[in-house]
Tab-separated table of C-alpha atoms (C1' of nucleotides) in Angstrom:
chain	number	residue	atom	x	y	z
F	210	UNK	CA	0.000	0.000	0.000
F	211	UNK	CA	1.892	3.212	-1.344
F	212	UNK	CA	0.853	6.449	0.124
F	213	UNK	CA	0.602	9.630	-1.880
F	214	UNK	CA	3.893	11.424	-0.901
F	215	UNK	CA	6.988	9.593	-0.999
F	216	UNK	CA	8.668	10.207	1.699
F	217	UNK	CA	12.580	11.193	0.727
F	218	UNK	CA	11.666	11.777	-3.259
F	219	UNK	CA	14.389	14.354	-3.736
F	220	UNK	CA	17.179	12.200	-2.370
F	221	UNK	CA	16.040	9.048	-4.462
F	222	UNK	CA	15.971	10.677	-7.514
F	223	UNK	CA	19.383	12.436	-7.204
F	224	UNK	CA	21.074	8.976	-6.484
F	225	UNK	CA	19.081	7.852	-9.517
F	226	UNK	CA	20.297	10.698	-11.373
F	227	UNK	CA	23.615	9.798	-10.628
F	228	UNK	CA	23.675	6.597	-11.416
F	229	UNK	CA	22.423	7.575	-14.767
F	230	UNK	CA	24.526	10.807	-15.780
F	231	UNK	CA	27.725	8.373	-14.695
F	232	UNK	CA	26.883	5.465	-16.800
F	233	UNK	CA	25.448	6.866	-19.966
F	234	UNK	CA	26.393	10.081	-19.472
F	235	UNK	CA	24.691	13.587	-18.704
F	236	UNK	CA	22.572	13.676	-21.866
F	237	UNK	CA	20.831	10.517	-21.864
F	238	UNK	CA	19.111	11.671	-18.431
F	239	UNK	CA	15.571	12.432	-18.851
F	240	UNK	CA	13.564	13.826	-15.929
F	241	UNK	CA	10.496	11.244	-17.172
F	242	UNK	CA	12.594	8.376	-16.720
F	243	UNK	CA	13.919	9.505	-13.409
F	244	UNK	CA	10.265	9.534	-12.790
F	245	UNK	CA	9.293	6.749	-13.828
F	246	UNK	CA	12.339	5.094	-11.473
F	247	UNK	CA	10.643	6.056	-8.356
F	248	UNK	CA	7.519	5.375	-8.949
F	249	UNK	CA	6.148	8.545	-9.385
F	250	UNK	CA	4.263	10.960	-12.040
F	251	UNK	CA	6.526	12.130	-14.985
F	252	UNK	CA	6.150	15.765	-13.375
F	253	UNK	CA	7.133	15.090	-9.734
F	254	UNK	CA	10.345	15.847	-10.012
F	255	UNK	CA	9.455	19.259	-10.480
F	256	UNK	CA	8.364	19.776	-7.031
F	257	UNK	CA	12.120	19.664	-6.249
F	258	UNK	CA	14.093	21.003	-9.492
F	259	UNK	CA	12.920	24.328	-11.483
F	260	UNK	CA	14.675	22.909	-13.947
F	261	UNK	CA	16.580	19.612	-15.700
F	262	UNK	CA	19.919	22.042	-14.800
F	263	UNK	CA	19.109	22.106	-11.396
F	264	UNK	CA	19.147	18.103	-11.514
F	265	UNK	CA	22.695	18.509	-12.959
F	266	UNK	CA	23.750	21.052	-10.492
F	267	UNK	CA	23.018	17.959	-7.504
F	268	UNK	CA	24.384	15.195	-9.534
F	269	UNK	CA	28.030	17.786	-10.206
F	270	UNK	CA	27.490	18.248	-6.336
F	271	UNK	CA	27.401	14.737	-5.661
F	272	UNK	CA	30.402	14.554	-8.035
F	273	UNK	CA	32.365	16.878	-5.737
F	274	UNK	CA	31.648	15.320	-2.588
F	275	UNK	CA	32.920	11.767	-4.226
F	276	UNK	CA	35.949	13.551	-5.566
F	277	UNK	CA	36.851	14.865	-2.403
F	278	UNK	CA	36.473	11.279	-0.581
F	279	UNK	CA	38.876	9.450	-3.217
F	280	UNK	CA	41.327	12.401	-3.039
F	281	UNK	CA	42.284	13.784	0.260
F	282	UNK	CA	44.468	11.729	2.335
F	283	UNK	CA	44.254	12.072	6.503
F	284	UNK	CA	47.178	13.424	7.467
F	285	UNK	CA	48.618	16.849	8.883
F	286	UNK	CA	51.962	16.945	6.761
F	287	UNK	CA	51.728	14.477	3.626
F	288	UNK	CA	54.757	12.089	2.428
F	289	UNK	CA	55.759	12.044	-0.783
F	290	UNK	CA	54.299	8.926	-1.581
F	291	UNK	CA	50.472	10.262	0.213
F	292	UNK	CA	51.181	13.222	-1.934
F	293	UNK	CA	52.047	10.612	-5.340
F	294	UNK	CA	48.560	8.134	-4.357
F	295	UNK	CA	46.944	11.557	-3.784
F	296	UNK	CA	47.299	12.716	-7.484
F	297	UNK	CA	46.892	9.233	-8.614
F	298	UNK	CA	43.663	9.134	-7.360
F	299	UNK	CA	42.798	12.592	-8.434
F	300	UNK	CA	43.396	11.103	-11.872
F	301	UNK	CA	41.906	7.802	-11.501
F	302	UNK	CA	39.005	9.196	-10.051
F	303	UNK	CA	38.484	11.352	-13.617
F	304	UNK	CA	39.082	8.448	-15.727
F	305	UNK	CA	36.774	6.127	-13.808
F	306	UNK	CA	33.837	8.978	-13.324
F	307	UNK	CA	34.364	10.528	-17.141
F	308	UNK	CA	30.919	11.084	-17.260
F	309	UNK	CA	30.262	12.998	-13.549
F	310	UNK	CA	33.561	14.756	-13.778
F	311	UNK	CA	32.281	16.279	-17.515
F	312	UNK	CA	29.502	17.273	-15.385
F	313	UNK	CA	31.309	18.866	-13.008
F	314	UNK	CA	34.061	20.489	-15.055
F	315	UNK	CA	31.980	21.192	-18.493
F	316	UNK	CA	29.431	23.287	-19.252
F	317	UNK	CA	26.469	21.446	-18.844
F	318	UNK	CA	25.939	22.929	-15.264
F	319	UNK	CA	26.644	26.931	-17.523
F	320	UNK	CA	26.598	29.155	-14.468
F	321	UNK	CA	27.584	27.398	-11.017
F	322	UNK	CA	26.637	31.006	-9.068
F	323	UNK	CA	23.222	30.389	-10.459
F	324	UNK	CA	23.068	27.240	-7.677
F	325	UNK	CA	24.768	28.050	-4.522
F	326	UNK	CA	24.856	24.764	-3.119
F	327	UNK	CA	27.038	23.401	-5.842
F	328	UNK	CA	29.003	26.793	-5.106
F	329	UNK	CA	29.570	25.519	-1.562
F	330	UNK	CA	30.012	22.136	-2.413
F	331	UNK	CA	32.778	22.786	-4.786
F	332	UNK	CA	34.639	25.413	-2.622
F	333	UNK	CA	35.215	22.878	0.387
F	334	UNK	CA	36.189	20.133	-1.800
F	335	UNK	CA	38.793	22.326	-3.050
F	336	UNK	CA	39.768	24.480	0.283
F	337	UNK	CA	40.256	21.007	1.710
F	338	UNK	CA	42.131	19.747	-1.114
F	339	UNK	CA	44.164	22.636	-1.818
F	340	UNK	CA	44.929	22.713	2.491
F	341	UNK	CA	45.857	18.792	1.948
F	342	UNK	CA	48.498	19.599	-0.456
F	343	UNK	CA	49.898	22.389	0.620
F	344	UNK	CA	50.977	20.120	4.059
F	345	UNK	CA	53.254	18.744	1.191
F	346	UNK	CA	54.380	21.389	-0.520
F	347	UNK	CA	55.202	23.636	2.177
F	348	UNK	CA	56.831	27.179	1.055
F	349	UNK	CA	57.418	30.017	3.446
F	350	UNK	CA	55.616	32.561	0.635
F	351	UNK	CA	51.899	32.329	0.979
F	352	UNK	CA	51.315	33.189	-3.008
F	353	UNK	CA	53.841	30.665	-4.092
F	354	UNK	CA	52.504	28.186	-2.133
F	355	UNK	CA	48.591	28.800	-3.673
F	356	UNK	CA	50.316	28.798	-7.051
F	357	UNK	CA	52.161	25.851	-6.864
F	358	UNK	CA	48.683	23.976	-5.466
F	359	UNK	CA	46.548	25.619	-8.538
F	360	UNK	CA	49.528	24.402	-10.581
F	361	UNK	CA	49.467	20.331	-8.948
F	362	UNK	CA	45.752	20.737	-9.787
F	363	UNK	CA	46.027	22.081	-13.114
F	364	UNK	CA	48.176	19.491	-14.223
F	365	UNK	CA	46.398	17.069	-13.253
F	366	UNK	CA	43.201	18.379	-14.284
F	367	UNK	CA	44.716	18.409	-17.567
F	368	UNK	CA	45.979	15.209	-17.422
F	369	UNK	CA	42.288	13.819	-16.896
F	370	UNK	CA	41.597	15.904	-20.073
F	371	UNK	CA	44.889	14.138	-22.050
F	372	UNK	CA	44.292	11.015	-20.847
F	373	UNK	CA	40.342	10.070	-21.624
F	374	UNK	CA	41.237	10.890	-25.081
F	375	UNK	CA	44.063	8.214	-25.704
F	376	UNK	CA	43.142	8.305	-29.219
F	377	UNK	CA	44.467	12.083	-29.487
F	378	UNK	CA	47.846	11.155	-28.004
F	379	UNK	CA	49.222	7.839	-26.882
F	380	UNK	CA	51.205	9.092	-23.961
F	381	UNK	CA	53.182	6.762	-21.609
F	382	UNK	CA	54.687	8.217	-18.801
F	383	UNK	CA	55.444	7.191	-15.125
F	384	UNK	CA	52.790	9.721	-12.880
F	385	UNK	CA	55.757	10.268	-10.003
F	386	UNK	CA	58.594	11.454	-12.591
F	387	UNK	CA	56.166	13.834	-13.885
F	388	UNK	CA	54.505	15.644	-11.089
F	389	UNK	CA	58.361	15.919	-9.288
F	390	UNK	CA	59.781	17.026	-12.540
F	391	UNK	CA	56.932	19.635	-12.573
F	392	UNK	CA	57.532	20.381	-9.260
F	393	UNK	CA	61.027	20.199	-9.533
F	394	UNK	CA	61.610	18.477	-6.308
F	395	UNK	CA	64.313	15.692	-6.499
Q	202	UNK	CA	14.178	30.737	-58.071
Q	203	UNK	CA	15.735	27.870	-55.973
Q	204	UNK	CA	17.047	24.739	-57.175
Q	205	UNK	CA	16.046	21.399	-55.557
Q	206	UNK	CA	19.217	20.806	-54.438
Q	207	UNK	CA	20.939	22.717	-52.167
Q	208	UNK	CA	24.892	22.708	-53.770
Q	209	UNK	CA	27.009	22.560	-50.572
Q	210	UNK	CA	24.640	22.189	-47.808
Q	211	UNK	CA	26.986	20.083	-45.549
Q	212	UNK	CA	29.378	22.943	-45.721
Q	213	UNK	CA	26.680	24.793	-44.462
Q	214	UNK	CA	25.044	23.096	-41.849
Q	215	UNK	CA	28.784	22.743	-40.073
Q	216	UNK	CA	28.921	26.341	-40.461
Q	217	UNK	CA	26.061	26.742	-38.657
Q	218	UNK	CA	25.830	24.460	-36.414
Q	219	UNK	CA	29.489	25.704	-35.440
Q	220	UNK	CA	27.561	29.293	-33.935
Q	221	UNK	CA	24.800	27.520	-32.430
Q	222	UNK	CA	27.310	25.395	-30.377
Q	223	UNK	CA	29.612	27.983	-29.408
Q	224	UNK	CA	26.352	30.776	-28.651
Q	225	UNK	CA	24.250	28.514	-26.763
Q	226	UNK	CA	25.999	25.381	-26.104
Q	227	UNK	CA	25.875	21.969	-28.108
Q	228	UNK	CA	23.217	20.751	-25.782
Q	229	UNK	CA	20.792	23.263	-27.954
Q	230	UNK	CA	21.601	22.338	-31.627
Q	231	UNK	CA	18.790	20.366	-32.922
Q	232	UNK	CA	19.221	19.222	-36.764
Q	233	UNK	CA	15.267	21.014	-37.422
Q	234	UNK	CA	16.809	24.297	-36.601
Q	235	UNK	CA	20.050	23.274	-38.287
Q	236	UNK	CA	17.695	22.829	-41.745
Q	237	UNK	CA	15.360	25.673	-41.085
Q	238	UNK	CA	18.648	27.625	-40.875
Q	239	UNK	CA	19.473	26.751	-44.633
Q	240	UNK	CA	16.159	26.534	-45.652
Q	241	UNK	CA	15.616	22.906	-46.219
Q	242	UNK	CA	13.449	20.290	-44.621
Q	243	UNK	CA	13.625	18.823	-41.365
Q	244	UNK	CA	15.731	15.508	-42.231
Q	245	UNK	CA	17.703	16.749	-45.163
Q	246	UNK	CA	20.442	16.698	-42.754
Q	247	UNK	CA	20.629	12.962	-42.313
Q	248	UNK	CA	21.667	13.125	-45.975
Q	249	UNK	CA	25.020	13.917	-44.603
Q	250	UNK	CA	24.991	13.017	-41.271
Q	251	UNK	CA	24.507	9.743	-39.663
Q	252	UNK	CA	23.441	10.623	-35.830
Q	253	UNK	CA	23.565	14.194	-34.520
Q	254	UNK	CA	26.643	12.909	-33.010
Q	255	UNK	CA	28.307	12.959	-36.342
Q	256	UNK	CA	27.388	16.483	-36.358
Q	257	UNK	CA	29.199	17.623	-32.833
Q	258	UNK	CA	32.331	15.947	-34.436
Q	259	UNK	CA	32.300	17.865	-37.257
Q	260	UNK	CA	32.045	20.972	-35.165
Q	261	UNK	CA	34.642	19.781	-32.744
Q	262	UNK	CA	37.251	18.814	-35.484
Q	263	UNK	CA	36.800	23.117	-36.818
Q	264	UNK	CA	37.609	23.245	-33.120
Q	265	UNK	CA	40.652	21.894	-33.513
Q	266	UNK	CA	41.496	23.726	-36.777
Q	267	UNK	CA	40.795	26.738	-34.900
Q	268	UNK	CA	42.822	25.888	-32.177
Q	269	UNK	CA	45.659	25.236	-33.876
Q	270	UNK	CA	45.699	28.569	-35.923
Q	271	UNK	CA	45.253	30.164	-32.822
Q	272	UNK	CA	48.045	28.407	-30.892
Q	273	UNK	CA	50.574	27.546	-34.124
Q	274	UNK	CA	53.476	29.780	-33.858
Q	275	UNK	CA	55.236	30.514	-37.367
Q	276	UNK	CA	59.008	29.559	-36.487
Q	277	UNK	CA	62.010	27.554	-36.536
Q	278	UNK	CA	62.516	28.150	-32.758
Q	279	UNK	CA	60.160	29.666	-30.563
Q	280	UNK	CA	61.731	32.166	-28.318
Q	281	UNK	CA	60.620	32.591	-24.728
Q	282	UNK	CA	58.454	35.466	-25.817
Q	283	UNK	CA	56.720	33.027	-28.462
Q	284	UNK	CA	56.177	30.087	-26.184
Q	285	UNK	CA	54.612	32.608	-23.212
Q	286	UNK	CA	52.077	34.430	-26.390
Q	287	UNK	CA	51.343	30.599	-27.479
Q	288	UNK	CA	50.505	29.505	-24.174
Q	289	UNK	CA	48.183	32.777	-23.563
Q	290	UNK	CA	46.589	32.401	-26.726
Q	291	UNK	CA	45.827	28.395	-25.688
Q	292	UNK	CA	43.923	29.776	-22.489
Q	293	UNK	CA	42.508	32.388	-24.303
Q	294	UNK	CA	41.473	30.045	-26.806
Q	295	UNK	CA	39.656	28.192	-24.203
Q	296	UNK	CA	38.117	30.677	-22.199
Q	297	UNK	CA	36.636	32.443	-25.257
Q	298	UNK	CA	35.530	29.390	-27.236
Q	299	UNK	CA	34.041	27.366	-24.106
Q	300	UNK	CA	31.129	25.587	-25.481
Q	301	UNK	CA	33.338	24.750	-28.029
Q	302	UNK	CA	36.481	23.529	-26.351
Q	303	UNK	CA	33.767	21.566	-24.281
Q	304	UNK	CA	32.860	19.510	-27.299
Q	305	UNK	CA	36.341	18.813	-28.314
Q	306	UNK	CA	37.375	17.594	-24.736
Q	307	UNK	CA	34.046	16.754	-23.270
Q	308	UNK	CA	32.180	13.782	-23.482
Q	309	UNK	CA	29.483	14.617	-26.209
Q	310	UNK	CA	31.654	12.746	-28.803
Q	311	UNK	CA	32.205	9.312	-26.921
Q	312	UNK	CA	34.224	7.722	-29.011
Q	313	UNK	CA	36.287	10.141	-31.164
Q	314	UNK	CA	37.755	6.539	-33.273
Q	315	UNK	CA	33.984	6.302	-34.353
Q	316	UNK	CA	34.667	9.555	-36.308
Q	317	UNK	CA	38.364	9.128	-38.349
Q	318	UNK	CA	37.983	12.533	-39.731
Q	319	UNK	CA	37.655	13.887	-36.206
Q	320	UNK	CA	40.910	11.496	-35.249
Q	321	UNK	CA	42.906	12.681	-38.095
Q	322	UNK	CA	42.610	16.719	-37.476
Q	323	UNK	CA	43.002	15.887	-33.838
Q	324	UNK	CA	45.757	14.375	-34.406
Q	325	UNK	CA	47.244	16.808	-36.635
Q	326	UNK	CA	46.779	19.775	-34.711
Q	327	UNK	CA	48.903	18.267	-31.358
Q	328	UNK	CA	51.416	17.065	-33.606
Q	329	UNK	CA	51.801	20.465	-35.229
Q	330	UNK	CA	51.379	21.957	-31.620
Q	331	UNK	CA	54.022	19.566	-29.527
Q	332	UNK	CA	56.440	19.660	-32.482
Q	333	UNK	CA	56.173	23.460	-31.942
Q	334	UNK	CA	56.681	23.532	-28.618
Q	335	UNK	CA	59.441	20.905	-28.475
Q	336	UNK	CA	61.481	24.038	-30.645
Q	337	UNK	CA	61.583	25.461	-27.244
Q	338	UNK	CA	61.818	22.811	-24.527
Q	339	UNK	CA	64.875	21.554	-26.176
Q	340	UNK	CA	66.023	18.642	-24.801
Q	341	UNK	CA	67.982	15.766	-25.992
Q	342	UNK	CA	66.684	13.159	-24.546
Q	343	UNK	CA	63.287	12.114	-26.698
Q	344	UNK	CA	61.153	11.041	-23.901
Q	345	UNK	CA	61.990	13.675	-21.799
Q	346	UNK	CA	60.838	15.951	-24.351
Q	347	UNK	CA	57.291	14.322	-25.140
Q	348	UNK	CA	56.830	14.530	-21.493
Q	349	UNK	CA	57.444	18.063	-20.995
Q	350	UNK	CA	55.367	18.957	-24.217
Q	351	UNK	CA	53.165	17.061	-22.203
Q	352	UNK	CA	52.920	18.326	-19.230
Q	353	UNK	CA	52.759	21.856	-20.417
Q	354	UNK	CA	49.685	21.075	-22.775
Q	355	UNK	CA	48.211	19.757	-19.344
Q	356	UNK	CA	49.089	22.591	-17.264
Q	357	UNK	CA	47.631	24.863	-20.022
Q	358	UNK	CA	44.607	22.090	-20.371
Q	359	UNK	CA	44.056	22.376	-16.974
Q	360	UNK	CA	44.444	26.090	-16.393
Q	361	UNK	CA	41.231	26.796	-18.822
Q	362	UNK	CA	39.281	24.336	-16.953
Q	363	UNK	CA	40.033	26.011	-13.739
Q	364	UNK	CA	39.674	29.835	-15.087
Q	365	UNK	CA	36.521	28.990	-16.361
Q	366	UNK	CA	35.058	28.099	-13.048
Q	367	UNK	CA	36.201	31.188	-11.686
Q	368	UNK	CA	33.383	30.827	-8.980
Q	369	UNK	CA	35.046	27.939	-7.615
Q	370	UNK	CA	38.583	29.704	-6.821
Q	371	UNK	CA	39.723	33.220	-7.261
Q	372	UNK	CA	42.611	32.567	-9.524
Q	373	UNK	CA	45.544	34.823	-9.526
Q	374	UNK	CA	48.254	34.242	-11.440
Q	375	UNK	CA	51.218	35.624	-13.982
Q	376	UNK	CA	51.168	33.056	-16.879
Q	377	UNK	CA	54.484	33.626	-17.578
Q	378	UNK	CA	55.761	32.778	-13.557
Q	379	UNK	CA	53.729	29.820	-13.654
Q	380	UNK	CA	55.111	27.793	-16.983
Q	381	UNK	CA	58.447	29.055	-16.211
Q	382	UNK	CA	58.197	27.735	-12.452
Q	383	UNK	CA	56.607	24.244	-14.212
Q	384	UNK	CA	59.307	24.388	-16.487
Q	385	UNK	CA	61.654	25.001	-14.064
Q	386	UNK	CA	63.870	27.123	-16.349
Q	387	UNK	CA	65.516	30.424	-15.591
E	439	DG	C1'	-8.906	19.555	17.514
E	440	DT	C1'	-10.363	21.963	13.660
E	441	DT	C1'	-8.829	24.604	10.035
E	442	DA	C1'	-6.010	27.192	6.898
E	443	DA	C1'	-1.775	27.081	4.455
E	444	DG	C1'	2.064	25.008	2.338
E	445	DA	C1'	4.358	21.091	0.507
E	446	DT	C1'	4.176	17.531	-2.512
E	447	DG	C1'	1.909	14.699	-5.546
E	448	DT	C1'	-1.135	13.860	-10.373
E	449	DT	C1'	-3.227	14.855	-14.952
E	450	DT	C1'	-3.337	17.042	-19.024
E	451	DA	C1'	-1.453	19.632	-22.661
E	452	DC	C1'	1.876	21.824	-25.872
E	453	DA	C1'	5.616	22.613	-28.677
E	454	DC	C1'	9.739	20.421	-29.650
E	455	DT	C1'	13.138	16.626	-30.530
E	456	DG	C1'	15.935	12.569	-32.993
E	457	DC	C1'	15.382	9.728	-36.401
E	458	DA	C1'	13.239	5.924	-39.482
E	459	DA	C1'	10.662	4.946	-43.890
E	460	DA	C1'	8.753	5.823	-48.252
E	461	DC	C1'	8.934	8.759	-51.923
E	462	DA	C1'	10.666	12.711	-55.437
E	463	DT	C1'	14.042	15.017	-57.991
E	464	DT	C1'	18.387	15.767	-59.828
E	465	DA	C1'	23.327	14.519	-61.063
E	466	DA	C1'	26.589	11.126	-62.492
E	467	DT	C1'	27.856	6.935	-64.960
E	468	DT	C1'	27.383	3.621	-68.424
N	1074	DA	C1'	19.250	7.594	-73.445
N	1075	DA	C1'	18.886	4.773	-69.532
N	1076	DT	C1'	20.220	3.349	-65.118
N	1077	DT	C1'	22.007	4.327	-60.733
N	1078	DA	C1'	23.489	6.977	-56.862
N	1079	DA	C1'	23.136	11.211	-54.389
N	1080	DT	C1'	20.416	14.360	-52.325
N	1081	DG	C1'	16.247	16.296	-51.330
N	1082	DT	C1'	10.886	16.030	-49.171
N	1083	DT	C1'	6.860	14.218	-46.525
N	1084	DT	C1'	4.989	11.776	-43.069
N	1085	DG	C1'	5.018	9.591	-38.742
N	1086	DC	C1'	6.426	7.825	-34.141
N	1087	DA	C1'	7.959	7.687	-29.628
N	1088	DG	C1'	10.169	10.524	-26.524
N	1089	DT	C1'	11.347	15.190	-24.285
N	1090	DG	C1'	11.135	19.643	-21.079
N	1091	DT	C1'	8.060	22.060	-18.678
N	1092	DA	C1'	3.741	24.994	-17.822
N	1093	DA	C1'	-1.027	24.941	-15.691
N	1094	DA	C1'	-4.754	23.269	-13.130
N	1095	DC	C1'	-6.019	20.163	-9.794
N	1096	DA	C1'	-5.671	16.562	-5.665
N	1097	DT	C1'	-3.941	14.988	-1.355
N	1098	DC	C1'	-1.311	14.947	2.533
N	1099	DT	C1'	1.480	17.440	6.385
N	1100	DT	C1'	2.113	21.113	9.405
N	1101	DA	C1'	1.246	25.195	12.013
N	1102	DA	C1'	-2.132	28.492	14.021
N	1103	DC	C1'	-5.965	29.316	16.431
DNA sequence: GTTAAGATGTTTACACTGCAAACATTAATT
DNA sequence: AATTAATGTTTGCAGTGTAAACATCTTAAC
């Protein structure tokens, strides 16, 4: 015997949503079939998104909070070697979640102010991260030191970029070298 | 008085659907509006396109012509001054052609080997580009060389996917400090 | 505790979409 | 000149985002 409201709708069809947007990526979602998934009238959904974006904005949220779990390492001053698994799993964590971290990092989601609690989401993921590494790559200069995180980042950002495509570019290279050679720490 | 066929339509549709991707996002193209644009029925696209996929990668290969003459810096060996402009005009590239850059390192084309004219400018362009660059990061040793061309294209990469969520950290930064730092030179 | 208000659900409707199928016209090849 | 391939049109289907009007349940106020 179902009763008319659902109880936790919202949260039901975000995990849905996430499911989806991961496995067949962002466009393939359709707010009907996230619907139809909980049981529920096509239109429900709008009772808790304005709009499909908003549904993307909470899925790229999601995608934050996961990113922040495989990436940041407990620790007050990081080895070398937290600091190498760190980036690996910065990396692996792109390659495995293509699909979310397009979502996050695209422009599906066009204008993150327009949903503050992605905003807020995304700022502590990176505060935290950005804290994380910087036990690592301790420098006296405050400015060098947030440069030299944005830089770690960047790269390997960029390397999430450089390596989904392995068709562009068949690159081979050992992750430690690179990040020390960029860092230019022995 | 118009002829029943068109003459270069495809040329023409690409064309177009080159604004609409880069205006409003790819998400928006539909082929109707792509043949209303050039005045020709709803499904005279499929004439010359498969899927609308087919479509996005023949928007995000002019991406990558465009990037390139953007980027592509006439000369034997690039000077310092050369590789700093070519770097800027990469992140300017990206920052001012988002939707676009989105489509060429996004996720809308899946599988860029199911489109080999999308593999081959690809392909092309980072050749032209790391063969370019490697002018400057002289090096003897081969593999060292790929893997700083590498790394810089990441940093850069990875720098336009940061900028472009300003929202998410207020970036401040001398371009040239940074890829000199990365590079470790001077 | 009854009631009014707000939250959350449903139904219906509309304009739009990707794309398949059957058909028409023109261009290219023999 | 006749056949074929390329390129166009028409029609149709199942699916989409989302607006509007309505129903039901939950909560807060009296």
């Amino acid at each position: 015997m179902k009763s008319y409201h659902h109880g936790n709708l919202k949260e039901e069809l975000i995990k849905y949503a996430c499911t989806i947007c991961e496995r067949d990526g962002y466009t393939k979602l359709s707010i009907r079939s996230l619907a139809k998934e909980s049981n529920v009238s096509q239109t429900a959904p709008y009772r808790h998104f304005k709009t499909k974006e908003e549904v993307y904005a909470a899925v790229a949220a999601e995608g934050f909070n996961k990113l922040y779990k495989a990436v940041f390492v407990e620790s007050d001053k990081l080895t070398l070697k937290d600091f190498i698994q760190s980036s690996k799993n910065y990396i692996d964590f792109g390659l495995q979640n293509a699909n979310t971290y397009d979502l996050m990092f695209g422009t599906a989601v066009g204008d993150f102010s327009q949903h503050p609690e992605l905003v807020e989401t995304a700022n502590k993921t990176f505060e935290s991260l950005v804290l994380n590494l910087s036990s690592f790559l301790k420098d006296k200069d405050e400015d060098i030191l947030a440069g030299k995180s944005i830089t770690v980042w960047a790269l390997l950002h960029g390397m999430v970029g450089i390596l989904r495509k392995q068709s562009i570019t068949e690159v081979t290279f050992t992750l430690k070298n690179l990040v020390l050679w960029a860092l230019q720490e022995e």
